[in-house]
Amino acid sequence: MVGPHFRNAHRVTWSAKSPTSTYLHVLYLSPSITAILSPINPMPRLSGLQKAVLALYRQCLRTARTKPEHSRPHFQSFARKEFDKNIHLDKKDFSAIEFFLRKGTRQLETYADKGVRDVVG
């Protein structure tokens, strides 16, 4: 397994056809094939603010899962509507994005309280 054809192995799997024999299957892709299979335009990296917005949205959806089952869709649609209200913001308008992040975090803390059972909006 030290030969040159194992150095660039991308996937190694073990399988047993019988209890006494084990076979090693190696998928070997040469660097040129790997370059062809890799995406030409991978997704651009997200900025810190974009990551924070996505994290807040995910946290809203996680919080919705802690609510009673009959009101979960209300929390999920409320979160979606709140984010959709501000989708028009320019991604370079940092102060507005930071403001809405703080506002959303405060709202999330309020709605995450166990006493809040449903949301209308």
PDB file of C-alpha atoms in Angstrom:
ATOM      1  CA  MET A   1       0.000   0.000   0.000  1.00  0.00           C
ATOM      2  CA  VAL A   2       2.965   2.276  -0.255  1.00  0.00           C
ATOM      3  CA  GLY A   3       3.096   2.366  -4.044  1.00  0.00           C
ATOM      4  CA  PRO A   4       2.638   5.598  -5.995  1.00  0.00           C
ATOM      5  CA  HIS A   5      -0.883   4.660  -7.054  1.00  0.00           C
ATOM      6  CA  PHE A   6      -2.060   4.746  -3.417  1.00  0.00           C
ATOM      7  CA  ARG A   7      -0.673   8.176  -2.578  1.00  0.00           C
ATOM      8  CA  ASN A   8      -3.517  10.068  -4.238  1.00  0.00           C
ATOM      9  CA  ALA A   9      -6.322   7.711  -3.272  1.00  0.00           C
ATOM     10  CA  HIS A  10      -9.434   9.703  -2.493  1.00  0.00           C
ATOM     11  CA  ARG A  11     -11.660   6.969  -1.160  1.00  0.00           C
ATOM     12  CA  VAL A  12     -10.700   3.725   0.502  1.00  0.00           C
ATOM     13  CA  THR A  13     -13.364   1.212   1.464  1.00  0.00           C
ATOM     14  CA  TRP A  14     -13.212  -2.204   3.022  1.00  0.00           C
ATOM     15  CA  SER A  15     -15.616  -4.963   2.188  1.00  0.00           C
ATOM     16  CA  ALA A  16     -15.897  -8.563   3.243  1.00  0.00           C
ATOM     17  CA  LYS A  17     -17.318 -11.036   0.756  1.00  0.00           C
ATOM     18  CA  SER A  18     -16.906 -13.892   3.169  1.00  0.00           C
ATOM     19  CA  PRO A  19     -16.055 -14.046   6.866  1.00  0.00           C
ATOM     20  CA  THR A  20     -12.466 -15.009   6.065  1.00  0.00           C
ATOM     21  CA  SER A  21     -11.653 -12.674   3.185  1.00  0.00           C
ATOM     22  CA  THR A  22     -11.528  -8.912   3.174  1.00  0.00           C
ATOM     23  CA  TYR A  23     -11.002  -6.821   0.053  1.00  0.00           C
ATOM     24  CA  LEU A  24      -9.642  -3.327  -0.137  1.00  0.00           C
ATOM     25  CA  HIS A  25     -11.229  -1.137  -2.809  1.00  0.00           C
ATOM     26  CA  VAL A  26      -9.432   2.054  -3.703  1.00  0.00           C
ATOM     27  CA  LEU A  27     -10.834   4.708  -5.986  1.00  0.00           C
ATOM     28  CA  TYR A  28      -7.859   6.418  -7.550  1.00  0.00           C
ATOM     29  CA  LEU A  29      -8.319   9.751  -9.239  1.00  0.00           C
ATOM     30  CA  SER A  30      -5.374  11.344 -10.939  1.00  0.00           C
ATOM     31  CA  PRO A  31      -4.796  15.045 -10.279  1.00  0.00           C
ATOM     32  CA  SER A  32      -6.058  15.928 -13.765  1.00  0.00           C
ATOM     33  CA  ILE A  33      -9.346  14.054 -13.178  1.00  0.00           C
ATOM     34  CA  THR A  34      -9.675  15.671  -9.763  1.00  0.00           C
ATOM     35  CA  ALA A  35      -9.270  19.095 -11.384  1.00  0.00           C
ATOM     36  CA  ILE A  36     -11.993  18.272 -13.899  1.00  0.00           C
ATOM     37  CA  LEU A  37     -14.396  17.077 -11.206  1.00  0.00           C
ATOM     38  CA  SER A  38     -13.828  20.023  -8.879  1.00  0.00           C
ATOM     39  CA  PRO A  39     -16.292  22.891  -9.248  1.00  0.00           C
ATOM     40  CA  ILE A  40     -15.134  25.675 -11.513  1.00  0.00           C
ATOM     41  CA  ASN A  41     -16.757  28.454  -9.499  1.00  0.00           C
ATOM     42  CA  PRO A  42     -17.146  27.358  -5.909  1.00  0.00           C
ATOM     43  CA  MET A  43     -19.407  29.473  -3.738  1.00  0.00           C
ATOM     44  CA  PRO A  44     -17.717  32.677  -2.636  1.00  0.00           C
ATOM     45  CA  ARG A  45     -16.742  32.951   0.989  1.00  0.00           C
ATOM     46  CA  LEU A  46     -19.254  34.574   3.278  1.00  0.00           C
ATOM     47  CA  SER A  47     -18.410  37.728   5.178  1.00  0.00           C
ATOM     48  CA  GLY A  48     -18.628  37.856   8.947  1.00  0.00           C
ATOM     49  CA  LEU A  49     -21.937  39.711   8.816  1.00  0.00           C
ATOM     50  CA  GLN A  50     -23.409  37.222   6.359  1.00  0.00           C
ATOM     51  CA  LYS A  51     -22.388  34.378   8.655  1.00  0.00           C
ATOM     52  CA  ALA A  52     -23.945  36.194  11.611  1.00  0.00           C
ATOM     53  CA  VAL A  53     -27.231  36.692   9.735  1.00  0.00           C
ATOM     54  CA  LEU A  54     -27.362  33.023   8.758  1.00  0.00           C
ATOM     55  CA  ALA A  55     -26.506  31.980  12.316  1.00  0.00           C
ATOM     56  CA  LEU A  56     -29.329  34.143  13.672  1.00  0.00           C
ATOM     57  CA  TYR A  57     -31.781  32.645  11.178  1.00  0.00           C
ATOM     58  CA  ARG A  58     -30.723  29.103  12.083  1.00  0.00           C
ATOM     59  CA  GLN A  59     -31.076  29.940  15.766  1.00  0.00           C
ATOM     60  CA  CYS A  60     -34.599  31.243  15.096  1.00  0.00           C
ATOM     61  CA  LEU A  61     -35.509  27.955  13.430  1.00  0.00           C
ATOM     62  CA  ARG A  62     -33.965  25.979  16.293  1.00  0.00           C
ATOM     63  CA  THR A  63     -35.946  28.009  18.792  1.00  0.00           C
ATOM     64  CA  ALA A  64     -39.122  27.327  16.818  1.00  0.00           C
ATOM     65  CA  ARG A  65     -38.507  23.612  17.342  1.00  0.00           C
ATOM     66  CA  THR A  66     -38.701  24.130  21.109  1.00  0.00           C
ATOM     67  CA  LYS A  67     -42.232  25.532  20.867  1.00  0.00           C
ATOM     68  CA  PRO A  68     -45.472  23.507  20.936  1.00  0.00           C
ATOM     69  CA  GLU A  69     -45.998  21.570  17.728  1.00  0.00           C
ATOM     70  CA  HIS A  70     -49.149  23.438  16.693  1.00  0.00           C
ATOM     71  CA  SER A  71     -47.379  26.814  16.852  1.00  0.00           C
ATOM     72  CA  ARG A  72     -44.041  25.875  15.233  1.00  0.00           C
ATOM     73  CA  PRO A  73     -45.155  26.860  11.721  1.00  0.00           C
ATOM     74  CA  HIS A  74     -46.181  30.275  13.089  1.00  0.00           C
ATOM     75  CA  PHE A  75     -42.708  30.846  14.565  1.00  0.00           C
ATOM     76  CA  GLN A  76     -40.998  29.644  11.392  1.00  0.00           C
ATOM     77  CA  SER A  77     -43.092  31.829   9.093  1.00  0.00           C
ATOM     78  CA  PHE A  78     -42.683  34.799  11.447  1.00  0.00           C
ATOM     79  CA  ALA A  79     -38.891  34.421  11.334  1.00  0.00           C
ATOM     80  CA  ARG A  80     -38.965  34.095   7.565  1.00  0.00           C
ATOM     81  CA  LYS A  81     -41.128  37.218   7.191  1.00  0.00           C
ATOM     82  CA  GLU A  82     -38.874  39.243   9.476  1.00  0.00           C
ATOM     83  CA  PHE A  83     -35.807  38.307   7.441  1.00  0.00           C
ATOM     84  CA  ASP A  84     -37.640  38.897   4.155  1.00  0.00           C
ATOM     85  CA  LYS A  85     -38.596  42.422   5.276  1.00  0.00           C
ATOM     86  CA  ASN A  86     -34.933  43.410   5.157  1.00  0.00           C
ATOM     87  CA  ILE A  87     -33.771  41.446   2.145  1.00  0.00           C
ATOM     88  CA  HIS A  88     -33.549  44.706   0.193  1.00  0.00           C
ATOM     89  CA  LEU A  89     -30.655  45.963   2.344  1.00  0.00           C
ATOM     90  CA  ASP A  90     -27.421  46.581   0.504  1.00  0.00           C
ATOM     91  CA  LYS A  91     -24.797  44.096   1.677  1.00  0.00           C
ATOM     92  CA  LYS A  92     -22.397  47.013   2.163  1.00  0.00           C
ATOM     93  CA  ASP A  93     -24.752  48.852   4.529  1.00  0.00           C
ATOM     94  CA  PHE A  94     -22.980  47.508   7.600  1.00  0.00           C
ATOM     95  CA  SER A  95     -24.604  49.767  10.168  1.00  0.00           C
ATOM     96  CA  ALA A  96     -28.130  48.792   9.098  1.00  0.00           C
ATOM     97  CA  ILE A  97     -27.251  45.095   9.019  1.00  0.00           C
ATOM     98  CA  GLU A  98     -25.678  45.302  12.474  1.00  0.00           C
ATOM     99  CA  PHE A  99     -28.745  47.165  13.751  1.00  0.00           C
ATOM    100  CA  PHE A 100     -31.107  44.487  12.457  1.00  0.00           C
ATOM    101  CA  LEU A 101     -28.860  41.753  13.844  1.00  0.00           C
ATOM    102  CA  ARG A 102     -29.069  43.317  17.309  1.00  0.00           C
ATOM    103  CA  LYS A 103     -32.816  43.814  16.939  1.00  0.00           C
ATOM    104  CA  GLY A 104     -33.271  40.213  15.770  1.00  0.00           C
ATOM    105  CA  THR A 105     -31.181  38.875  18.632  1.00  0.00           C
ATOM    106  CA  ARG A 106     -33.297  40.792  21.151  1.00  0.00           C
ATOM    107  CA  GLN A 107     -36.500  39.525  19.519  1.00  0.00           C
ATOM    108  CA  LEU A 108     -35.163  35.981  19.562  1.00  0.00           C
ATOM    109  CA  GLU A 109     -34.373  36.235  23.273  1.00  0.00           C
ATOM    110  CA  THR A 110     -37.923  37.438  23.896  1.00  0.00           C
ATOM    111  CA  TYR A 111     -39.586  34.740  21.800  1.00  0.00           C
ATOM    112  CA  ALA A 112     -37.298  32.008  23.156  1.00  0.00           C
ATOM    113  CA  ASP A 113     -38.828  32.448  26.618  1.00  0.00           C
ATOM    114  CA  LYS A 114     -40.762  29.368  27.726  1.00  0.00           C
ATOM    115  CA  GLY A 115     -43.811  31.530  28.488  1.00  0.00           C
ATOM    116  CA  VAL A 116     -44.187  32.473  24.837  1.00  0.00           C
ATOM    117  CA  ARG A 117     -46.333  29.749  23.279  1.00  0.00           C
ATOM    118  CA  ASP A 118     -47.339  31.297  19.956  1.00  0.00           C
ATOM    119  CA  VAL A 119     -46.620  34.289  17.785  1.00  0.00           C
ATOM    120  CA  VAL A 120     -48.948  36.201  15.519  1.00  0.00           C
ATOM    121  CA  GLY A 121     -47.540  38.200  12.713  1.00  0.00           C
TER     122      GLY A 121
END
